[in-house]
Amino acid sequence: MSDTALDITGWTCPAPLRDRPRVVMGHGGGGALSAELVQHLFAPAFGGEVLAQLGDSAAVSLGGVRLAFSTDSYVVRPLFFPGGGIGDLAVNGTVNDLAMSGAEAAYLSCGFILEEGVEMSVVARGAEALGAAARAAGVEVATGDTKVVEAGHGDGIYINTAGIGIIPDGVDLRPQRVVPGDVVIVSGEIGLHGVAIMSVREGLEFGVDIQSDCAALGGLVRSMLAVTPDLHVLRDPTRGGLAASLNEIAAASGTGVVIHEGRVPVPAAVANACAILGLDPLYVANEGKLVAFVPREHADAVLDAMRAHPLGRQATVIGEAVDAHPGLVVARTALGGTRVVDLPIGEQLPRIC
């Protein structure tokens, strides 16, 4: 080994530090950094009891009607990928956020932020996909806006959508309703969206065509609520994957969560890709899956209803809420051990939605 001293002044840390004075990519990843940004900067700045719920969508009352209201922005790269594109994401992501409150999505707003120089054919492809996805989901794009930024100050197209929908009587979906004994159900195979994006962005080939699971979940949620309105909480595990959603629910409910790792439905292609790249499928994003905490007495009937729906055919019970280790998620491994499933700091793969 040389005695020459190393010059480390130009080194950078690959993981974002939580006390950095500037925004890093991890602040948009749906993990601990995102939560800290919202809880310690945005929430105090904005205030308000509704915002304090910090759900996928806000449940509000207006004129005696219970509404769900949500907004999201989409900065996916590349704009189009196997199984969908930015237009599909913009509709399905917002419709799904409303559905996680049990709401019937009704209207969307749509804002396009375009980079100077982007081809009109690309804009048209995104807009047509957005319109088709809205019609398929049964929602109307009721208002919108367009802005253009200088070349080099955008990435082709960014889209913001906001949505409103009506929450049926008797439906109250929020993590604070979770109690020990609740059964945890995931609606199907996880990790497909994140791996599909990765495959085209990085030019990787995994020996099989992997398609994003991008889909609107309103119909699946209706099927579940038809069994019983007494579901406790629903989440669509997008940024941060299933692990982030489970951690958010555990923290907000004050219960522990135990999942059985071998029961989590991970398709072979996703498992192989994650093994090659050193990723954990629990943290990989989804765009057409949900996780539900269901009272034990309704779990079998809800599971049957999910499996009868095209988007829930592979629905699986993966665990339960427990008294032990409140606020923590624990996975039981195939070898009989356990491991803590932490909230991710940032995002394994940024710009996936």
Coordinates of C-alpha atoms in Angstrom, one line a residue:
M1 CA 0.0 0.0 0.0
S2 CA 1.3 3.5 -0.9
D3 CA 2.1 5.9 1.9
T4 CA 0.8 8.8 -0.3
A5 CA -2.2 10.4 1.5
L6 CA -5.5 10.1 -0.3
D7 CA -7.1 13.4 -1.5
I8 CA -10.8 13.0 -0.6
T9 CA -11.9 16.5 -1.1
G10 CA -13.6 15.7 -4.4
W11 CA -15.4 12.6 -3.2
T12 CA -19.2 12.4 -3.0
C13 CA -21.4 10.2 -1.0
P14 CA -23.7 8.0 -3.3
A15 CA -26.4 7.9 -0.6
P16 CA -28.2 11.2 0.2
L17 CA -27.4 12.5 3.7
R18 CA -30.4 13.4 5.7
D19 CA -28.9 16.7 7.0
R20 CA -28.0 18.1 3.5
P21 CA -28.9 21.7 3.0
R22 CA -30.0 21.0 -0.6
V23 CA -32.6 18.8 -2.3
V24 CA -31.3 15.4 -3.4
M25 CA -33.0 12.8 -5.6
G26 CA -33.9 10.8 -2.5
H27 CA -36.3 13.5 -1.4
G28 CA -38.6 12.4 -4.2
G29 CA -38.3 8.7 -3.6
G30 CA -41.2 8.0 -1.3
G31 CA -39.0 6.9 1.6
A32 CA -37.7 8.5 4.8
L33 CA -36.3 11.6 3.1
S34 CA -39.6 12.3 1.4
A35 CA -41.5 11.9 4.7
E36 CA -39.1 14.2 6.4
L37 CA -39.5 16.8 3.7
V38 CA -43.2 16.7 3.9
Q39 CA -43.5 16.5 7.7
H40 CA -40.8 19.0 8.6
L41 CA -41.0 21.6 5.8
F42 CA -44.2 21.5 3.8
A43 CA -46.7 20.5 6.5
P44 CA -45.6 23.2 9.0
A45 CA -45.6 25.8 6.1
F46 CA -49.1 24.9 4.9
G47 CA -50.8 23.9 8.2
G48 CA -54.3 22.6 8.2
E49 CA -56.1 19.5 9.7
V50 CA -56.9 17.9 6.4
L51 CA -53.2 18.0 5.2
A52 CA -52.2 16.4 8.5
Q53 CA -53.9 13.2 7.4
L54 CA -51.0 12.7 4.9
G55 CA -52.9 10.1 2.9
D56 CA -52.8 9.2 -0.7
S57 CA -55.7 11.5 -1.1
A58 CA -57.5 13.9 1.3
A59 CA -61.0 13.1 2.6
V60 CA -63.0 16.3 2.8
S61 CA -66.7 17.2 3.3
L62 CA -68.2 19.8 1.0
G63 CA -71.9 20.6 0.9
G64 CA -72.7 17.4 2.9
V65 CA -70.9 15.2 0.4
R66 CA -67.7 13.3 1.3
L67 CA -65.1 13.8 -1.3
A68 CA -61.6 12.5 -2.0
F69 CA -59.2 15.0 -3.5
S70 CA -55.7 14.2 -4.8
T71 CA -52.9 15.6 -6.9
D72 CA -49.7 14.1 -8.3
S73 CA -47.0 15.0 -10.8
Y74 CA -45.3 12.6 -13.2
V75 CA -41.7 13.0 -14.3
V76 CA -41.0 9.4 -15.5
R77 CA -38.0 8.7 -17.7
P78 CA -38.3 7.4 -20.4
L79 CA -41.7 8.8 -21.4
F80 CA -42.9 5.5 -22.8
F81 CA -42.1 2.0 -21.6
P82 CA -43.3 -1.5 -21.9
G83 CA -46.9 -1.6 -20.7
G84 CA -47.6 2.2 -20.7
G85 CA -46.3 5.7 -20.7
I86 CA -46.5 9.0 -19.0
G87 CA -50.1 9.6 -20.1
D88 CA -51.3 6.3 -18.6
L89 CA -49.4 7.0 -15.4
A90 CA -50.9 10.4 -15.0
V91 CA -54.5 9.0 -15.1
N92 CA -54.0 5.7 -13.3
G93 CA -51.8 7.1 -10.6
T94 CA -54.3 9.8 -9.5
V95 CA -57.3 7.5 -10.0
N96 CA -55.6 5.0 -7.7
D97 CA -54.9 7.5 -5.1
L98 CA -58.6 8.3 -5.0
A99 CA -59.5 4.7 -4.9
M100 CA -57.3 4.1 -1.8
S101 CA -59.8 6.3 0.0
G102 CA -62.6 4.2 -1.4
A103 CA -63.7 7.0 -3.7
E104 CA -65.3 6.7 -7.1
A105 CA -63.1 9.0 -9.2
A106 CA -65.1 11.5 -11.3
Y107 CA -63.0 14.4 -12.7
L108 CA -59.4 15.1 -13.3
S109 CA -57.4 18.2 -14.1
C110 CA -54.4 17.9 -16.3
G111 CA -51.4 20.2 -16.6
F112 CA -48.7 19.6 -19.3
I113 CA -45.3 21.2 -18.8
L114 CA -43.5 20.9 -22.1
E115 CA -39.8 21.5 -23.0
E116 CA -39.1 23.7 -25.9
G117 CA -38.1 21.5 -28.9
V118 CA -40.0 18.3 -27.9
E119 CA -41.6 16.8 -31.0
M120 CA -45.4 17.4 -31.4
S121 CA -45.8 13.7 -32.2
V122 CA -44.4 12.9 -28.7
V123 CA -46.8 15.3 -27.1
A124 CA -49.7 13.9 -29.1
R125 CA -48.8 10.3 -28.1
G126 CA -48.8 11.3 -24.4
A127 CA -52.1 13.2 -24.7
E128 CA -53.8 10.5 -26.6
A129 CA -52.7 7.8 -24.1
L130 CA -53.9 10.1 -21.2
G131 CA -57.3 10.5 -22.9
A132 CA -57.7 6.8 -23.5
A133 CA -56.7 5.9 -20.0
A134 CA -59.3 8.4 -18.6
R135 CA -62.0 6.9 -20.7
A136 CA -61.1 3.4 -19.6
A137 CA -61.1 4.5 -15.9
G138 CA -64.5 6.2 -16.3
V139 CA -63.2 9.7 -15.5
E140 CA -63.5 13.0 -17.3
V141 CA -60.6 15.4 -17.9
A142 CA -62.5 18.5 -16.9
T143 CA -59.8 21.3 -16.9
G144 CA -56.2 21.7 -17.7
D145 CA -53.2 24.0 -18.4
T146 CA -50.1 24.1 -20.6
K147 CA -46.7 25.6 -19.9
V148 CA -43.5 25.6 -21.9
V149 CA -40.0 25.9 -20.5
E150 CA -36.8 26.6 -22.4
A151 CA -34.8 23.8 -24.0
G152 CA -32.6 22.2 -21.5
H153 CA -34.8 23.1 -18.5
G154 CA -37.2 20.1 -18.7
D155 CA -37.2 16.6 -19.9
G156 CA -39.7 16.6 -22.8
I157 CA -42.9 16.3 -20.9
Y158 CA -44.0 16.6 -17.2
I159 CA -47.7 16.1 -16.3
N160 CA -49.6 17.1 -13.2
T161 CA -53.1 15.6 -12.6
A162 CA -55.5 16.3 -9.8
G163 CA -58.6 14.3 -9.2
I164 CA -61.8 14.4 -7.2
G165 CA -64.3 11.6 -6.4
I166 CA -67.1 10.7 -4.0
I167 CA -66.5 8.5 -1.0
P168 CA -69.5 6.1 -0.5
D169 CA -71.4 6.2 2.8
G170 CA -69.9 3.9 5.5
V171 CA -66.4 3.8 4.0
D172 CA -63.6 5.0 6.2
L173 CA -60.2 4.0 5.0
R174 CA -57.3 5.2 7.0
P175 CA -54.3 3.6 8.8
Q176 CA -55.5 4.7 12.2
R177 CA -58.2 2.1 11.9
V178 CA -55.7 -0.8 11.7
V179 CA -55.8 -3.1 14.7
P180 CA -53.8 -6.2 15.7
G181 CA -55.2 -9.3 13.9
D182 CA -56.0 -7.5 10.6
V183 CA -55.0 -9.6 7.6
V184 CA -52.6 -8.1 5.1
I185 CA -53.5 -8.8 1.4
V186 CA -51.5 -7.8 -1.7
S187 CA -53.4 -7.8 -4.9
G188 CA -50.8 -9.4 -7.1
E189 CA -47.2 -9.7 -8.2
I190 CA -45.0 -6.8 -7.1
G191 CA -42.0 -5.0 -8.7
L192 CA -43.1 -5.1 -12.4
H193 CA -43.3 -1.4 -13.0
G194 CA -39.9 -0.5 -11.5
V195 CA -38.1 -3.3 -13.4
A196 CA -39.8 -2.5 -16.7
I197 CA -38.6 1.1 -16.4
M198 CA -35.1 0.0 -15.5
S199 CA -34.9 -2.4 -18.4
V200 CA -35.6 0.2 -21.0
R201 CA -33.8 3.1 -19.3
E202 CA -30.5 1.2 -18.7
G203 CA -30.8 -1.0 -21.8
L204 CA -30.8 -4.1 -19.7
E205 CA -32.1 -7.5 -20.9
F206 CA -33.3 -10.1 -18.4
G207 CA -34.2 -12.8 -20.9
V208 CA -37.9 -12.1 -20.8
D209 CA -40.1 -9.1 -21.7
I210 CA -41.2 -7.4 -18.5
Q211 CA -44.3 -5.2 -18.7
S212 CA -45.3 -2.4 -16.3
D213 CA -48.4 -3.3 -14.3
C214 CA -49.8 0.3 -14.8
A215 CA -53.6 0.0 -14.3
A216 CA -56.5 1.8 -12.7
L217 CA -57.7 0.0 -9.5
G218 CA -61.1 1.6 -9.1
G219 CA -63.0 -1.5 -10.2
L220 CA -61.0 -3.8 -8.0
V221 CA -61.7 -1.6 -5.0
R222 CA -65.4 -1.5 -5.8
S223 CA -65.4 -5.3 -5.8
M224 CA -63.8 -5.4 -2.4
L225 CA -66.1 -2.8 -0.9
A226 CA -69.1 -4.7 -2.2
V227 CA -68.1 -7.5 0.2
T228 CA -67.9 -5.1 3.1
P229 CA -67.4 -1.4 3.5
D230 CA -65.4 -2.2 6.7
L231 CA -62.0 -2.4 5.1
H232 CA -59.5 -0.6 7.3
V233 CA -56.9 0.8 5.0
L234 CA -55.8 0.5 1.3
R235 CA -52.5 1.7 -0.2
D236 CA -51.0 1.5 -3.7
P237 CA -47.3 0.8 -3.2
T238 CA -45.7 3.1 -5.8
R239 CA -42.5 4.9 -4.9
G240 CA -40.7 3.0 -2.2
G241 CA -42.6 -0.2 -3.1
L242 CA -44.5 -2.5 -0.8
A243 CA -42.0 -1.8 2.0
A244 CA -42.7 1.9 2.1
S245 CA -46.5 1.4 2.2
L246 CA -46.3 -1.1 5.0
N247 CA -44.0 1.1 7.1
E248 CA -46.3 4.1 6.6
I249 CA -49.3 2.1 7.8
A250 CA -47.4 0.6 10.8
A251 CA -46.2 4.0 11.9
A252 CA -49.6 5.7 11.5
S253 CA -51.5 2.9 13.2
G254 CA -49.1 2.2 16.0
T255 CA -49.2 -1.5 15.3
G256 CA -46.6 -3.9 14.2
V257 CA -46.7 -5.7 10.9
V258 CA -45.4 -9.2 10.2
I259 CA -45.2 -10.5 6.6
H260 CA -44.1 -13.9 5.4
E261 CA -41.4 -13.3 2.8
G262 CA -42.2 -16.5 0.9
R263 CA -45.8 -15.5 0.5
V264 CA -45.1 -12.2 -1.2
P265 CA -45.8 -12.7 -4.9
V266 CA -42.6 -11.8 -6.7
P267 CA -42.5 -12.9 -10.4
A268 CA -39.4 -14.8 -11.4
A269 CA -38.3 -12.1 -13.9
V270 CA -38.4 -9.5 -11.2
A271 CA -36.6 -11.7 -8.6
N272 CA -33.9 -12.5 -11.2
A273 CA -33.5 -8.8 -12.2
C274 CA -33.3 -7.7 -8.5
A275 CA -30.8 -10.5 -7.7
I276 CA -28.5 -9.3 -10.6
L277 CA -28.7 -5.7 -9.6
G278 CA -28.6 -6.1 -5.8
L279 CA -32.2 -4.7 -5.3
D280 CA -34.9 -5.9 -2.9
P281 CA -38.3 -6.4 -4.7
L282 CA -40.1 -5.1 -1.6
Y283 CA -38.7 -1.7 -2.4
V284 CA -39.4 -1.7 -6.2
A285 CA -42.3 0.5 -7.4
N286 CA -45.7 -0.7 -8.6
E287 CA -48.4 1.1 -10.6
G288 CA -51.2 -1.4 -10.6
K289 CA -51.2 -3.1 -7.2
L290 CA -52.7 -2.4 -3.8
V291 CA -52.1 -3.6 -0.3
A292 CA -55.1 -4.0 2.0
F293 CA -55.5 -4.4 5.8
V294 CA -58.8 -6.2 6.3
P295 CA -60.6 -7.4 9.5
R296 CA -59.9 -11.1 9.9
E297 CA -63.6 -12.0 9.8
H298 CA -63.9 -10.5 6.3
A299 CA -60.6 -11.6 4.9
D300 CA -61.6 -14.8 3.1
A301 CA -64.6 -13.1 1.4
V302 CA -62.5 -10.1 0.3
L303 CA -59.8 -12.3 -1.0
D304 CA -62.3 -14.3 -3.1
A305 CA -63.7 -11.1 -4.5
M306 CA -60.3 -9.8 -5.4
R307 CA -59.4 -13.0 -7.2
A308 CA -62.6 -12.8 -9.2
H309 CA -61.5 -9.5 -10.6
P310 CA -59.0 -9.3 -13.5
L311 CA -56.6 -7.1 -11.5
G312 CA -56.7 -9.3 -8.4
R313 CA -56.4 -12.8 -9.7
Q314 CA -53.1 -13.3 -7.9
A315 CA -54.2 -11.7 -4.7
T316 CA -52.4 -13.3 -1.7
V317 CA -52.5 -13.0 2.1
I318 CA -48.9 -12.0 3.1
G319 CA -49.2 -11.2 6.8
E320 CA -51.0 -9.5 9.6
A321 CA -51.0 -6.6 12.0
V322 CA -49.7 -7.5 15.5
D323 CA -49.3 -6.1 19.0
A324 CA -45.6 -6.7 19.0
H325 CA -43.0 -4.2 17.8
P326 CA -45.4 -1.3 17.2
G327 CA -44.5 0.9 14.2
L328 CA -42.1 -1.7 12.8
V329 CA -42.5 -4.1 9.8
V330 CA -40.8 -7.5 10.2
A331 CA -40.4 -10.2 7.5
R332 CA -40.2 -13.9 8.4
T333 CA -37.7 -15.5 6.0
A334 CA -37.8 -18.9 4.4
L335 CA -35.0 -20.0 6.8
G336 CA -37.2 -19.3 9.8
G337 CA -35.4 -16.1 10.8
T338 CA -36.8 -12.6 10.8
R339 CA -35.5 -9.3 9.5
V340 CA -36.7 -5.7 9.9
V341 CA -38.1 -4.2 6.7
D342 CA -37.2 -0.5 7.1
L343 CA -38.6 2.5 5.4
P344 CA -36.2 3.2 2.6
I345 CA -34.1 6.4 2.8
G346 CA -34.6 7.4 -0.8
E347 CA -35.4 5.4 -3.9
Q348 CA -33.6 2.5 -5.5
L349 CA -34.6 3.8 -8.9
P350 CA -35.6 7.5 -9.3
R351 CA -37.9 9.0 -11.9
I352 CA -40.2 5.9 -12.2
C353 CA -43.5 7.8 -12.0

